[in-house]
Coordinates of C-alpha atoms in Angstrom, one line a residue:
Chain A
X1 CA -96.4 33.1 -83.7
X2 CA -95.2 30.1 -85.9
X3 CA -93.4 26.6 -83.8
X4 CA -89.5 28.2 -84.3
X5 CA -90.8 31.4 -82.4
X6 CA -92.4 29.6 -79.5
X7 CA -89.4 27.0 -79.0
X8 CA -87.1 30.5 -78.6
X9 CA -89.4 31.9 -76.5
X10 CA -89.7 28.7 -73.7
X11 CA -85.7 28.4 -74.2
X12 CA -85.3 32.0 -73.6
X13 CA -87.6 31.8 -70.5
X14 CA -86.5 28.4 -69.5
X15 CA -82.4 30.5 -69.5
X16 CA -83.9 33.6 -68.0
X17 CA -84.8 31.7 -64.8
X18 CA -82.0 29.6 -64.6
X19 CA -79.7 32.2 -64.8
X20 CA -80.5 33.8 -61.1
X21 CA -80.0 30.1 -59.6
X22 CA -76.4 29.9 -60.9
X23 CA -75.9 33.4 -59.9
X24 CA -76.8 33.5 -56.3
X25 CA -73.5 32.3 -55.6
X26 CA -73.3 29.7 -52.2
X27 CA -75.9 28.5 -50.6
X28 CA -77.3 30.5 -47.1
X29 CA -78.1 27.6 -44.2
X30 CA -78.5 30.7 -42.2
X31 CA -81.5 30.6 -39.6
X32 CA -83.1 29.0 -36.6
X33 CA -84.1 25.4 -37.2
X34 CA -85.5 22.8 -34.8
X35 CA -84.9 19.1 -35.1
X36 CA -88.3 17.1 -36.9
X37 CA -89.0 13.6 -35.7
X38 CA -91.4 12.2 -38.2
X39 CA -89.2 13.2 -40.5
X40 CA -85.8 12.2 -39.5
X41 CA -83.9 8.8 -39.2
X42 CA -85.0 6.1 -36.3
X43 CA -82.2 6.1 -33.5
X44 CA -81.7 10.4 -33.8
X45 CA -83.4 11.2 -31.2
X46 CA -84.8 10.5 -27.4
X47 CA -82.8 8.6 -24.5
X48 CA -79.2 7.1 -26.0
X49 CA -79.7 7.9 -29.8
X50 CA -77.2 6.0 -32.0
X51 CA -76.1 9.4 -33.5
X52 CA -76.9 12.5 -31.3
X53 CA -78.3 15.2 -33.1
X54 CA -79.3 18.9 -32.0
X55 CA -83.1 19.6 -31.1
X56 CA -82.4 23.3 -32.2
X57 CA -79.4 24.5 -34.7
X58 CA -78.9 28.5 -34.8
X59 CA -76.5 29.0 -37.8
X60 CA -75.6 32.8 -39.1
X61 CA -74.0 32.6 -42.0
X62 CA -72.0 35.7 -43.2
X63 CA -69.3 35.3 -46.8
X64 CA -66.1 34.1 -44.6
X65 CA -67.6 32.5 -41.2
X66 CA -70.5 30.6 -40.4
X67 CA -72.2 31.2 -36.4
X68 CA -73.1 28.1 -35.5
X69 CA -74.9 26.6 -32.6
X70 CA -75.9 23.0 -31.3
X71 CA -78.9 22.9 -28.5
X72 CA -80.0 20.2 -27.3
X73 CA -82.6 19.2 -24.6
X74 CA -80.6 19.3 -20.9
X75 CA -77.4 19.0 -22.6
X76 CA -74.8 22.0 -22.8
X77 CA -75.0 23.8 -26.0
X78 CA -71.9 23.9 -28.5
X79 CA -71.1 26.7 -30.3
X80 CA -68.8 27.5 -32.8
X81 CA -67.1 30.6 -35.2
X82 CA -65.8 28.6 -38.3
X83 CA -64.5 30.3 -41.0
X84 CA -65.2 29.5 -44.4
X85 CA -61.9 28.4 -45.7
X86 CA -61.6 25.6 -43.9
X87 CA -59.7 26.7 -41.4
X88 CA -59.4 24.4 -37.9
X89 CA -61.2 26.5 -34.9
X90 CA -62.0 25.5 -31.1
X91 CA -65.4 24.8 -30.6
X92 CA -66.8 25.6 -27.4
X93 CA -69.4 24.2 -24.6
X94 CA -69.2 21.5 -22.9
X95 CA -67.2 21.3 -20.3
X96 CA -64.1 18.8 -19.5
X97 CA -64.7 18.2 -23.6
X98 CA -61.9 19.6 -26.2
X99 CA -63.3 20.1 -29.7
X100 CA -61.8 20.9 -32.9
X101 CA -63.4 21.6 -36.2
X102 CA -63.7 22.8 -39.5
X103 CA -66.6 23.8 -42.0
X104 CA -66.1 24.4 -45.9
X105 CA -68.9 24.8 -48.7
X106 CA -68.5 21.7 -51.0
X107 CA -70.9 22.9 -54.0
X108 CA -74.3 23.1 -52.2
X109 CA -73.8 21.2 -49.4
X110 CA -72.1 22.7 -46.0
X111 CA -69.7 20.3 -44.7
X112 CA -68.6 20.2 -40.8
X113 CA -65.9 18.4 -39.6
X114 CA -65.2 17.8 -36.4
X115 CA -63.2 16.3 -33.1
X116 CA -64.1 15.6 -29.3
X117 CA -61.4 14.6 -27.0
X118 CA -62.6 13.5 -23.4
X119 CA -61.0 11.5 -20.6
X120 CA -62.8 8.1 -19.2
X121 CA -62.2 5.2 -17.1
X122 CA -61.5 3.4 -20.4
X123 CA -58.8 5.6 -21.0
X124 CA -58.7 8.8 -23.5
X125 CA -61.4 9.1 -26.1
X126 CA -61.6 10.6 -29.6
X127 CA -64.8 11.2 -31.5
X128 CA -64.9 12.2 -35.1
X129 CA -68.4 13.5 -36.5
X130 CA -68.8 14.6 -40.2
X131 CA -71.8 16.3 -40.7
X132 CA -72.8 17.4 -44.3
X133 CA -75.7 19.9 -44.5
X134 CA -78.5 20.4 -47.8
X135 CA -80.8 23.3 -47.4
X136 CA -84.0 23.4 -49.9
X137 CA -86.3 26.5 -48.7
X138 CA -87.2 25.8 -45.3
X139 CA -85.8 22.6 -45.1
X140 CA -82.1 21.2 -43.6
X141 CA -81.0 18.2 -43.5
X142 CA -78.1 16.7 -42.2
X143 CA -75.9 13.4 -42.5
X144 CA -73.9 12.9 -39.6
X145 CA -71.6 10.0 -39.1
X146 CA -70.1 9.4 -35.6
X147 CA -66.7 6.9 -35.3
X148 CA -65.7 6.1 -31.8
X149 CA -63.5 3.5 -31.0
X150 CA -63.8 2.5 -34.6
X151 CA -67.4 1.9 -35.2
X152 CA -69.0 4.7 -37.2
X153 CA -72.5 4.8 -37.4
X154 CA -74.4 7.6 -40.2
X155 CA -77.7 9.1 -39.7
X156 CA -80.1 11.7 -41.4
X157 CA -82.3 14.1 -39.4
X158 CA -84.3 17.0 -40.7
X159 CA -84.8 20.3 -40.0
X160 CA -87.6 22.9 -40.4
X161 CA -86.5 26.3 -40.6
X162 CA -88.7 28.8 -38.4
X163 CA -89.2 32.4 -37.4
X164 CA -90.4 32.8 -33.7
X165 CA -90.5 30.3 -30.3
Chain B
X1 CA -102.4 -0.7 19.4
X2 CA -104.5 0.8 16.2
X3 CA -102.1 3.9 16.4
X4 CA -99.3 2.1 16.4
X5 CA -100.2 0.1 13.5
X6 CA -101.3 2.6 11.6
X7 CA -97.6 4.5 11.6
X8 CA -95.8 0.9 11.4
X9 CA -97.7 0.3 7.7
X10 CA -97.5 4.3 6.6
X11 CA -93.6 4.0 7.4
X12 CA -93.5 0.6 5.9
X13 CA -95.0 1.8 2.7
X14 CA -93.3 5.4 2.3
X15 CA -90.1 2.7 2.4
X16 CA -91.6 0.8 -0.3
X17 CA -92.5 3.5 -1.9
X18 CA -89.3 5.8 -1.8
X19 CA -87.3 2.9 -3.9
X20 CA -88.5 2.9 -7.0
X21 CA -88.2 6.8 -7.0
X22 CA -84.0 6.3 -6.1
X23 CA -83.2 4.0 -8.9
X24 CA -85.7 5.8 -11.8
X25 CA -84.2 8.6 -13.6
X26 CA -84.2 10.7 -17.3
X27 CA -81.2 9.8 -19.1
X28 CA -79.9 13.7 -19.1
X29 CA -79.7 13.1 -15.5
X30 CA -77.2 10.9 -15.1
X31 CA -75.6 10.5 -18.9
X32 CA -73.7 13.0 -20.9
X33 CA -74.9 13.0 -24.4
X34 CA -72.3 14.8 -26.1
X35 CA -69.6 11.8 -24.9
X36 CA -70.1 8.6 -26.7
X37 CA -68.1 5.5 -26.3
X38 CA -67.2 2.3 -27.4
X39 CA -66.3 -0.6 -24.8
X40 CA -65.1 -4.4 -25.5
X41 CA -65.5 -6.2 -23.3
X42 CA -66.4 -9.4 -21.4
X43 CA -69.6 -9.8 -19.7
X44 CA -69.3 -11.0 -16.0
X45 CA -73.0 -10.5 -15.2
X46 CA -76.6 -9.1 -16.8
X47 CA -79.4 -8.1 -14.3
X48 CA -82.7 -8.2 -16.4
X49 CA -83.9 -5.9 -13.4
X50 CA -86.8 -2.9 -14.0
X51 CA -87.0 0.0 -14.3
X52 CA -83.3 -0.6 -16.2
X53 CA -81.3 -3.7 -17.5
X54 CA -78.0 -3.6 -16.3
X55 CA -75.3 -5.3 -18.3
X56 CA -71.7 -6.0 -16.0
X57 CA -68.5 -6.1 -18.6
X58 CA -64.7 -6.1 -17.9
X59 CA -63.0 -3.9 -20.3
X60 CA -59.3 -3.7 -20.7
X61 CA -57.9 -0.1 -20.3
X62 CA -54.9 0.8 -22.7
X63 CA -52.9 0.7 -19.7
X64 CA -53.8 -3.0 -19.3
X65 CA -55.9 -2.5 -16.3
X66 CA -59.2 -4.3 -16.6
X67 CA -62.5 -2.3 -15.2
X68 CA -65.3 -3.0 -14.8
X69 CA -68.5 -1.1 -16.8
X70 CA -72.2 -1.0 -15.7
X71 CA -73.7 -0.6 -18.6
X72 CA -77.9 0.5 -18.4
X73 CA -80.1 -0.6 -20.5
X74 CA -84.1 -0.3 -21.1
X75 CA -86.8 -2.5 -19.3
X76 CA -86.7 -6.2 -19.7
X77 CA -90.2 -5.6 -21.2
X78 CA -88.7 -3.1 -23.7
X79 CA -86.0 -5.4 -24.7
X80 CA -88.1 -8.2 -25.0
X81 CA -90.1 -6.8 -27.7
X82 CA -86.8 -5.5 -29.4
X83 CA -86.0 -9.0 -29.8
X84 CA -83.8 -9.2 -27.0
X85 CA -83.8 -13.2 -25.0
X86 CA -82.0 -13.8 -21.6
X87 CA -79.9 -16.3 -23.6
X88 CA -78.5 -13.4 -25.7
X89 CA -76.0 -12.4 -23.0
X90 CA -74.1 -15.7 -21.3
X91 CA -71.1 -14.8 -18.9
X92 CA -68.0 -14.9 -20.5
X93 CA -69.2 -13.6 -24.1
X94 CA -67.7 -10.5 -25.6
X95 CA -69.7 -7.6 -26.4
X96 CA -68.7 -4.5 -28.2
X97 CA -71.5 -1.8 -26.5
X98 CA -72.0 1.8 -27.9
X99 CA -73.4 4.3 -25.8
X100 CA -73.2 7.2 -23.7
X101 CA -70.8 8.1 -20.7
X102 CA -71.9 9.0 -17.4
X103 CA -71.9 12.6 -16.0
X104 CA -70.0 12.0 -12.3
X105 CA -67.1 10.0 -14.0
X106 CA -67.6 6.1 -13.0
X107 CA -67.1 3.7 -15.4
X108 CA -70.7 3.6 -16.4
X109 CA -72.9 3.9 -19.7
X110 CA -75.9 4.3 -21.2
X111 CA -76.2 1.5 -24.0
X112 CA -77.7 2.6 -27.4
X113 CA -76.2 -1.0 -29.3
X114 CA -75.0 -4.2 -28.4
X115 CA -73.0 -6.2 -30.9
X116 CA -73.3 -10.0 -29.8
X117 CA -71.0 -12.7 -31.7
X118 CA -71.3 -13.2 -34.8
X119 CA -72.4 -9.9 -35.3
X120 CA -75.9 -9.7 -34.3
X121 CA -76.6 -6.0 -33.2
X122 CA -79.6 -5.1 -30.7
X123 CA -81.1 -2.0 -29.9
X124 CA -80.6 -1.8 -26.4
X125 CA -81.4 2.3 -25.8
X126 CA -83.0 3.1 -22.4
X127 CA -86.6 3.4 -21.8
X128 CA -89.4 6.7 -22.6
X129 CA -88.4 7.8 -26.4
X130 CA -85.1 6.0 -26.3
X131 CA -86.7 3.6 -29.2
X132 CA -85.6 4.2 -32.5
X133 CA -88.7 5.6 -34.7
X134 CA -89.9 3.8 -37.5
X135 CA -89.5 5.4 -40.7
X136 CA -92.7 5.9 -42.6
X137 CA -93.5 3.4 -44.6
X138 CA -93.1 4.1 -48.5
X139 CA -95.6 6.5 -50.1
X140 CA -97.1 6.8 -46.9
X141 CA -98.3 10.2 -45.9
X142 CA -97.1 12.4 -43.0

């Protein structure tokens, strides 16, 4: 096999394997994954993190809507039906909390948009959170950023993808 | 006489004993973590008092009304090594805190940051795994 021949073959292998990875279509973040420490940003985690993040996300992800679900530790769970498009749904699970939000595929990354309206002694409250997701095999991770009262603070936590409890 | 005594010191220290237990607590307890705020306000008072700090601020409402927050924070110990000095928080300063809302509706937090003037910001998250972790260090292993 002279140089020309092997050059063809390694472009014709490097195109045959690429191919399937352009043709899968969206990404899946579907699964069970559960929040990893060592891994993830300082201030994600514990007693008064400075971004709140999930111990445990369930997300089933179907063509048009994504099931999605926040756990975390002694806290209620939210959950969520958000379609695909874009569309605006309720989210729901905490009590005396009103959430809005939205999720959309932006290339490979999931994006989640979202609104929490509660009452205080400080008057009403409104909390944005934008939460963009990257899935690589078993690994999630997510940048959250959380604006209250006009101060946004952005964090990074990962997840591990896993099969049983 | 010896009786006596005896159930004077057992009462004596289940009393002493039975306070610490009242003011110690997890933060799910008493804090909602899916509610996060952000107060302004003026500090009227800071109790470097164990198990928790407690930082006193008067916020103005949007209805003008100015209320007063209790605001908890770590140990002294835990703020201390944080960086944290009982200069750092003079009455009549203005603080901007961020934090977590309490469950039963008072105007009380749970303090993750405290922007001082001049825009010094201190970690002020309560005690047990409140800290923030410390990203490994590069090329590190894991």
């Amino acid at each position: 096999m002279n140089r020309m021949s092997v050059v063809a073959l390694i472009v014709a292998v490097a195109l045959g394997v690429s191919v399937p990875a352009r043709t899968q279509g969206k990404p899946n973040f579907s699964g069970r994954w559960i929040y990893n420490q060592a891994l993830s940003s300082g201030g994600t985690s514990g007693n008064a993190p400075i971004v709140s993040f999930p111990s445990e996300l369930v997300i089933k992800q179907t063509p048009v809507e994504l099931h999605w679900q926040a756990s975390t530790v002694r806290q209620d769970a939210i959950t969520a039906i958000f379609k695909l498009d874009g569309s605006e749904v309720t989210m729901a699970g905490a009590p005396e909390i009103t959430m809005r939000g939205k999720a959309v595929l932006e290339g490979d990354k999931l994006v989640i948009t979202s609104k929490r309206s509660y009452s205080s002694p400080a008057g009403d409250i409104t909390t944005d959170f934008k939460e963009v997701y990257n899935v690589a095999g078993d690994v999630l991770t997510v940048e959250k950023t959380q604006t209250t009262g006009g101060v946004s603070s952005t964090l990074k936590a990962v997840y591990n993808k896993t099969t049983g409890r | 006489m010896r009786a006596k005594l005896a159930v004077v010191v057992v009462v004596i220290g289940m009393v002493l004993a039975a306070v610490p237990v009242a003011t110690h607590h997890s933060f799910a307890a008493e804090f909602d973590g899916n509610k996060p705020i952000t107060l302004r306000g003026t500090i009227t008072a800071m109790l470097w008092s164990n198990p928790h700090g407690h930082l006193y601020i008067d916020v103005k409402s949007p209805d003008g009304k100015v209320v007063s927050w209790e605001i908890e924070f770590a140990a002294p110990g835990s703020l201390y090594r944080r960086g944290w000095r009982k200069t750092d928080l003079p009455v009549g300063v203005e603080v901007t805190v961020q934090g977590f809302l309490a469950k039963d509706g008072t105007p009380t937090a749970n303090a993750t940051t405290v922007k001082l003037p001049g825009g010094r910001e201190l970690f002020a998250g309560s005690s047990g795994t409140g800290a923030p972790v410390e990203p490994p260090a590069e090329g590190s292993r894991r």
